CSV table of N, CA and C in Angstrom, one decimal:
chain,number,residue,atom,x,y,z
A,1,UNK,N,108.1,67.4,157.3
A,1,UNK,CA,108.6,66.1,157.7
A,1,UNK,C,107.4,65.1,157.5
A,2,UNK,N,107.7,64.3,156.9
A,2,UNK,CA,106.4,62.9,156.8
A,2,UNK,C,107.2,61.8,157.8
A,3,UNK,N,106.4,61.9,158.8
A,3,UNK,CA,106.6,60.4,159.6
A,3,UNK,C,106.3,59.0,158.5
A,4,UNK,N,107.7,58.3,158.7
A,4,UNK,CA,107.2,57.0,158.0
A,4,UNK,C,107.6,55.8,159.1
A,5,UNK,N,106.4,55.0,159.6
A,5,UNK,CA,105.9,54.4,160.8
A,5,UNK,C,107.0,52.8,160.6
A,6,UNK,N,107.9,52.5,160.9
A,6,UNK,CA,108.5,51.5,161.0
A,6,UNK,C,108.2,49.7,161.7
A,7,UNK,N,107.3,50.2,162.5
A,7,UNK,CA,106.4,49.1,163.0
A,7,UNK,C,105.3,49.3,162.8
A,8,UNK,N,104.9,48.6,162.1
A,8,UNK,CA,103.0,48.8,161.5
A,8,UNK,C,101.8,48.5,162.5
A,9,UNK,N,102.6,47.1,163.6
A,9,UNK,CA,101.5,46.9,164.7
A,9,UNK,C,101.4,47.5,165.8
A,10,UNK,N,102.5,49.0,165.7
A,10,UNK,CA,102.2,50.1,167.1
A,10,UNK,C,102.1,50.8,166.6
A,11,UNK,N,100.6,51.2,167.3
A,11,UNK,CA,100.4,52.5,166.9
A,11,UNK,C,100.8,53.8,167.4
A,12,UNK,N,100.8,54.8,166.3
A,12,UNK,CA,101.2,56.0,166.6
A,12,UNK,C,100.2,57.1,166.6
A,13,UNK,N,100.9,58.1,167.4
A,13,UNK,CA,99.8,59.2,167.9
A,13,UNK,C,99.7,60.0,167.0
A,14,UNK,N,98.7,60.7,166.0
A,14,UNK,CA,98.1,61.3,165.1
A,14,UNK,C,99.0,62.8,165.4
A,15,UNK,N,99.3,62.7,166.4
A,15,UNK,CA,100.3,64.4,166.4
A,15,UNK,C,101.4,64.7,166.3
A,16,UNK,N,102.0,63.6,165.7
A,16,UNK,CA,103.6,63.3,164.5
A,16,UNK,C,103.2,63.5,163.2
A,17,UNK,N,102.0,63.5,163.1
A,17,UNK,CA,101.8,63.7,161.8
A,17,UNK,C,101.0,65.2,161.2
A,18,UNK,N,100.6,65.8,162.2
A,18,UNK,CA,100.0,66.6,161.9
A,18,UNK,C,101.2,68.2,162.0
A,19,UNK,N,101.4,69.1,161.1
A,19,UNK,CA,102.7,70.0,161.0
A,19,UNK,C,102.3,70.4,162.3
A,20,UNK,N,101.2,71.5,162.3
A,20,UNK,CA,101.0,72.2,163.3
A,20,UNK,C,101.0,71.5,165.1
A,21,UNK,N,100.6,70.5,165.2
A,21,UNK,CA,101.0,69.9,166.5
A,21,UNK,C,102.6,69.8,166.6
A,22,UNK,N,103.2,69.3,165.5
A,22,UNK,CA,105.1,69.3,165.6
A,22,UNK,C,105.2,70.3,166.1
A,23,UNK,N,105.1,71.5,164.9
A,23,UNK,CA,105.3,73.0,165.6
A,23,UNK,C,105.5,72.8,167.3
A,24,UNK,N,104.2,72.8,167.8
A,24,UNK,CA,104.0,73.1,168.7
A,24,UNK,C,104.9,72.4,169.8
A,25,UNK,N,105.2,71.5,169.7
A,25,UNK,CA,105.9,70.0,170.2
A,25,UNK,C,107.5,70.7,170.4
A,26,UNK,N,108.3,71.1,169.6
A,26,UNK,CA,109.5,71.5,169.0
A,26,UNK,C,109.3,72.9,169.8
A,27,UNK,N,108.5,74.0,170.1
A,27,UNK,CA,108.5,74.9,170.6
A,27,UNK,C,108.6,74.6,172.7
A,28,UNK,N,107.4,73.6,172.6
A,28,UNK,CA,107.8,73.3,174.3
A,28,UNK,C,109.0,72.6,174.6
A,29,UNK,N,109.8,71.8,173.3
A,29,UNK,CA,111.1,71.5,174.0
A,29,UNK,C,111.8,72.2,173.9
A,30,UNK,N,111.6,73.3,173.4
A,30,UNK,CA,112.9,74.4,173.2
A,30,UNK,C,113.0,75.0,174.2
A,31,UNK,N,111.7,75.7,174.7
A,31,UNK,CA,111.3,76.5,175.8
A,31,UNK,C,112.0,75.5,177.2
A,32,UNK,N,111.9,74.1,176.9
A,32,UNK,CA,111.7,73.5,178.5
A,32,UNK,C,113.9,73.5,178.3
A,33,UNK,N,114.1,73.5,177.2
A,33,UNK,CA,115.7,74.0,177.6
A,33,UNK,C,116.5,75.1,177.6
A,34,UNK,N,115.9,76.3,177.3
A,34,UNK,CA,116.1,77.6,177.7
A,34,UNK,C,115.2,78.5,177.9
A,35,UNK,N,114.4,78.8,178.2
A,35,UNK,CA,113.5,79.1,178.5
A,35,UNK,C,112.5,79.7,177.4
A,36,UNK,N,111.8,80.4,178.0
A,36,UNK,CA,110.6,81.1,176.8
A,36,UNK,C,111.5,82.1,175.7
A,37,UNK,N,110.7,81.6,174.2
A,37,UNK,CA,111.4,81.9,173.2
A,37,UNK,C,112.4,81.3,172.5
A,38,UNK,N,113.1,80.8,173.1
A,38,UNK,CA,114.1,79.7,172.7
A,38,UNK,C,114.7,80.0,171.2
A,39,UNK,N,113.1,79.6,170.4
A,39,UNK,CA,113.7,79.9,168.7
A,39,UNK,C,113.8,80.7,168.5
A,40,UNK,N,113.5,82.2,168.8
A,40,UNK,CA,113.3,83.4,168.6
A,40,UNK,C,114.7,84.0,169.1
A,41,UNK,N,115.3,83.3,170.1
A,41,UNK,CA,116.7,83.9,170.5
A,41,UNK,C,117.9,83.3,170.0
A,42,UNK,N,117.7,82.1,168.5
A,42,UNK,CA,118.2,82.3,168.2
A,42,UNK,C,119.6,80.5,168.2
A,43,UNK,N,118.9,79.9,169.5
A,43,UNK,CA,119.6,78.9,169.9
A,43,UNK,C,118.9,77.7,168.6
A,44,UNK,N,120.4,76.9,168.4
A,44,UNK,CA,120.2,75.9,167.4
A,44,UNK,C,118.8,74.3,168.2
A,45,UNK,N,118.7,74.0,167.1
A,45,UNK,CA,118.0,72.6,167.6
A,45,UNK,C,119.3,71.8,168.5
A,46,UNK,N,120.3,71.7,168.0
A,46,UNK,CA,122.1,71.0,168.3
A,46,UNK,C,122.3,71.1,169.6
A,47,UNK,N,122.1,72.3,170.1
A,47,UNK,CA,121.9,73.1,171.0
A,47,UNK,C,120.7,72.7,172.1
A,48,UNK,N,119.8,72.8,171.7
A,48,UNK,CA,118.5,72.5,172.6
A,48,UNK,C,118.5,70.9,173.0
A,49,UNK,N,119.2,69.8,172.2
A,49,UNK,CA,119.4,68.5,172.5
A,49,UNK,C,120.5,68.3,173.5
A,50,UNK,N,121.6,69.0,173.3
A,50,UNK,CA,122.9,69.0,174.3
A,50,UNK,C,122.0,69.2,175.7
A,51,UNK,N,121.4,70.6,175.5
A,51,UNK,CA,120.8,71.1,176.9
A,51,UNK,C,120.5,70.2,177.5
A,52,UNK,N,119.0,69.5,177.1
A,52,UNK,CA,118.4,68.5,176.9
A,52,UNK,C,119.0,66.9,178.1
A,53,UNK,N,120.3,66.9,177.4
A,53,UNK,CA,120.9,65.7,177.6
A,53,UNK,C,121.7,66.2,178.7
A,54,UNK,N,122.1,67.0,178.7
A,54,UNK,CA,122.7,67.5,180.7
A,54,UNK,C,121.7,67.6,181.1
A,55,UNK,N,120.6,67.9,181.0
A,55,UNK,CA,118.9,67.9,182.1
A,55,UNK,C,119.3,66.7,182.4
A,56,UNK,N,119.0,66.0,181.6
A,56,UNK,CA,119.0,64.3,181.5
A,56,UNK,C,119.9,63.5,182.3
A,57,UNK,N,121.4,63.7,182.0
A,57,UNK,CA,121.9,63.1,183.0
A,57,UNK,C,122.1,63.8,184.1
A,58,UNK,N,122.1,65.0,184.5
A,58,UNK,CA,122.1,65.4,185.8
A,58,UNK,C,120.8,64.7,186.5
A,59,UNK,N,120.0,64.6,186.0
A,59,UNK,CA,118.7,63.8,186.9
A,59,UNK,C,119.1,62.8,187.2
A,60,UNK,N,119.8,61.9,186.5
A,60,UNK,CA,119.9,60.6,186.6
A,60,UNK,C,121.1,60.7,187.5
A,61,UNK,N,121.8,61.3,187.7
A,61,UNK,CA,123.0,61.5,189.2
A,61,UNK,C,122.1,61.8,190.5
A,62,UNK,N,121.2,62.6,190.3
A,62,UNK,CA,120.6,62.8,190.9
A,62,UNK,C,119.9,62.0,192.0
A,63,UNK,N,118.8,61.1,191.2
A,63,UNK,CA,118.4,60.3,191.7
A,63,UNK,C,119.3,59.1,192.0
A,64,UNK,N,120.3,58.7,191.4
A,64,UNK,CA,121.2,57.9,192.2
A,64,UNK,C,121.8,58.1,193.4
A,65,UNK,N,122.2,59.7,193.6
A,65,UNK,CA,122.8,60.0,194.7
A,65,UNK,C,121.5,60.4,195.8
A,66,UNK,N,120.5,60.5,195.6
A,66,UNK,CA,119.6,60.9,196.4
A,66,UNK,C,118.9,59.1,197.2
A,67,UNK,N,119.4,58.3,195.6
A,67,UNK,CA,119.0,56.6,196.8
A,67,UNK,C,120.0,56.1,197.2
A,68,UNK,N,121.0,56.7,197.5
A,68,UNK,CA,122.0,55.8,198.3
A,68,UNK,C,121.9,57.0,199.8
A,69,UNK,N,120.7,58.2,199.8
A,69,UNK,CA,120.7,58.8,201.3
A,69,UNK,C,119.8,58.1,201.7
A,70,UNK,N,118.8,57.7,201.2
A,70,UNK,CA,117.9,57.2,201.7
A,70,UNK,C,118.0,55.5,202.4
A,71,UNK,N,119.2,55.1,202.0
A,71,UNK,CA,119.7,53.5,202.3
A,71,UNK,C,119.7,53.8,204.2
C-alpha cells in the first residue's frame, strides 16, 4: 500500500508509510478485536471493523448512560 497524502500542509506520521510499522499496526487492531492472533485464526479484516464498530458504539451508550447517573 503507498499512502498518497491528500493534504500537503498536514503532516503525516512516517509509520503509514513504512510496510513493517503497518504490519504491526493491523496486527494490534486485530488483536484489540478478538483477541491474540486474530489473523492466524483466521477472522476477516470485514470482520475486525464490524467488531471494532460495536466496541465503538457500545462505548458511546455507555458513556451517555453513565452521564445522565451522574446528573
Amino acid at each position: 500500500m503507498k499512502y498518497k497524502q491528500r493534504f500537503k500542509d498536514m503532516p503525516v506520521d512516517d509509520s503509514w508509510i513504512h510496510s513493517k510499522k503497518r504490519e504491526f499496526f493491523i496486527q494490534e487492531i486485530s488483536d484489540l478485536a478478538f483477541g491474540e492472533n486474530t489473523i492466524e485464526r483466521g477472522y476477516s479484516m470485514e470482520e475486525v471493523i464490524e467488531r471494532l464498530k460495536v466496541f465503538s458504539d457500545f462505548s458511546l451508550k455507555w458513556e451517555e448512560h453513565s452521564g445522565e447517573e451522574s446528573c
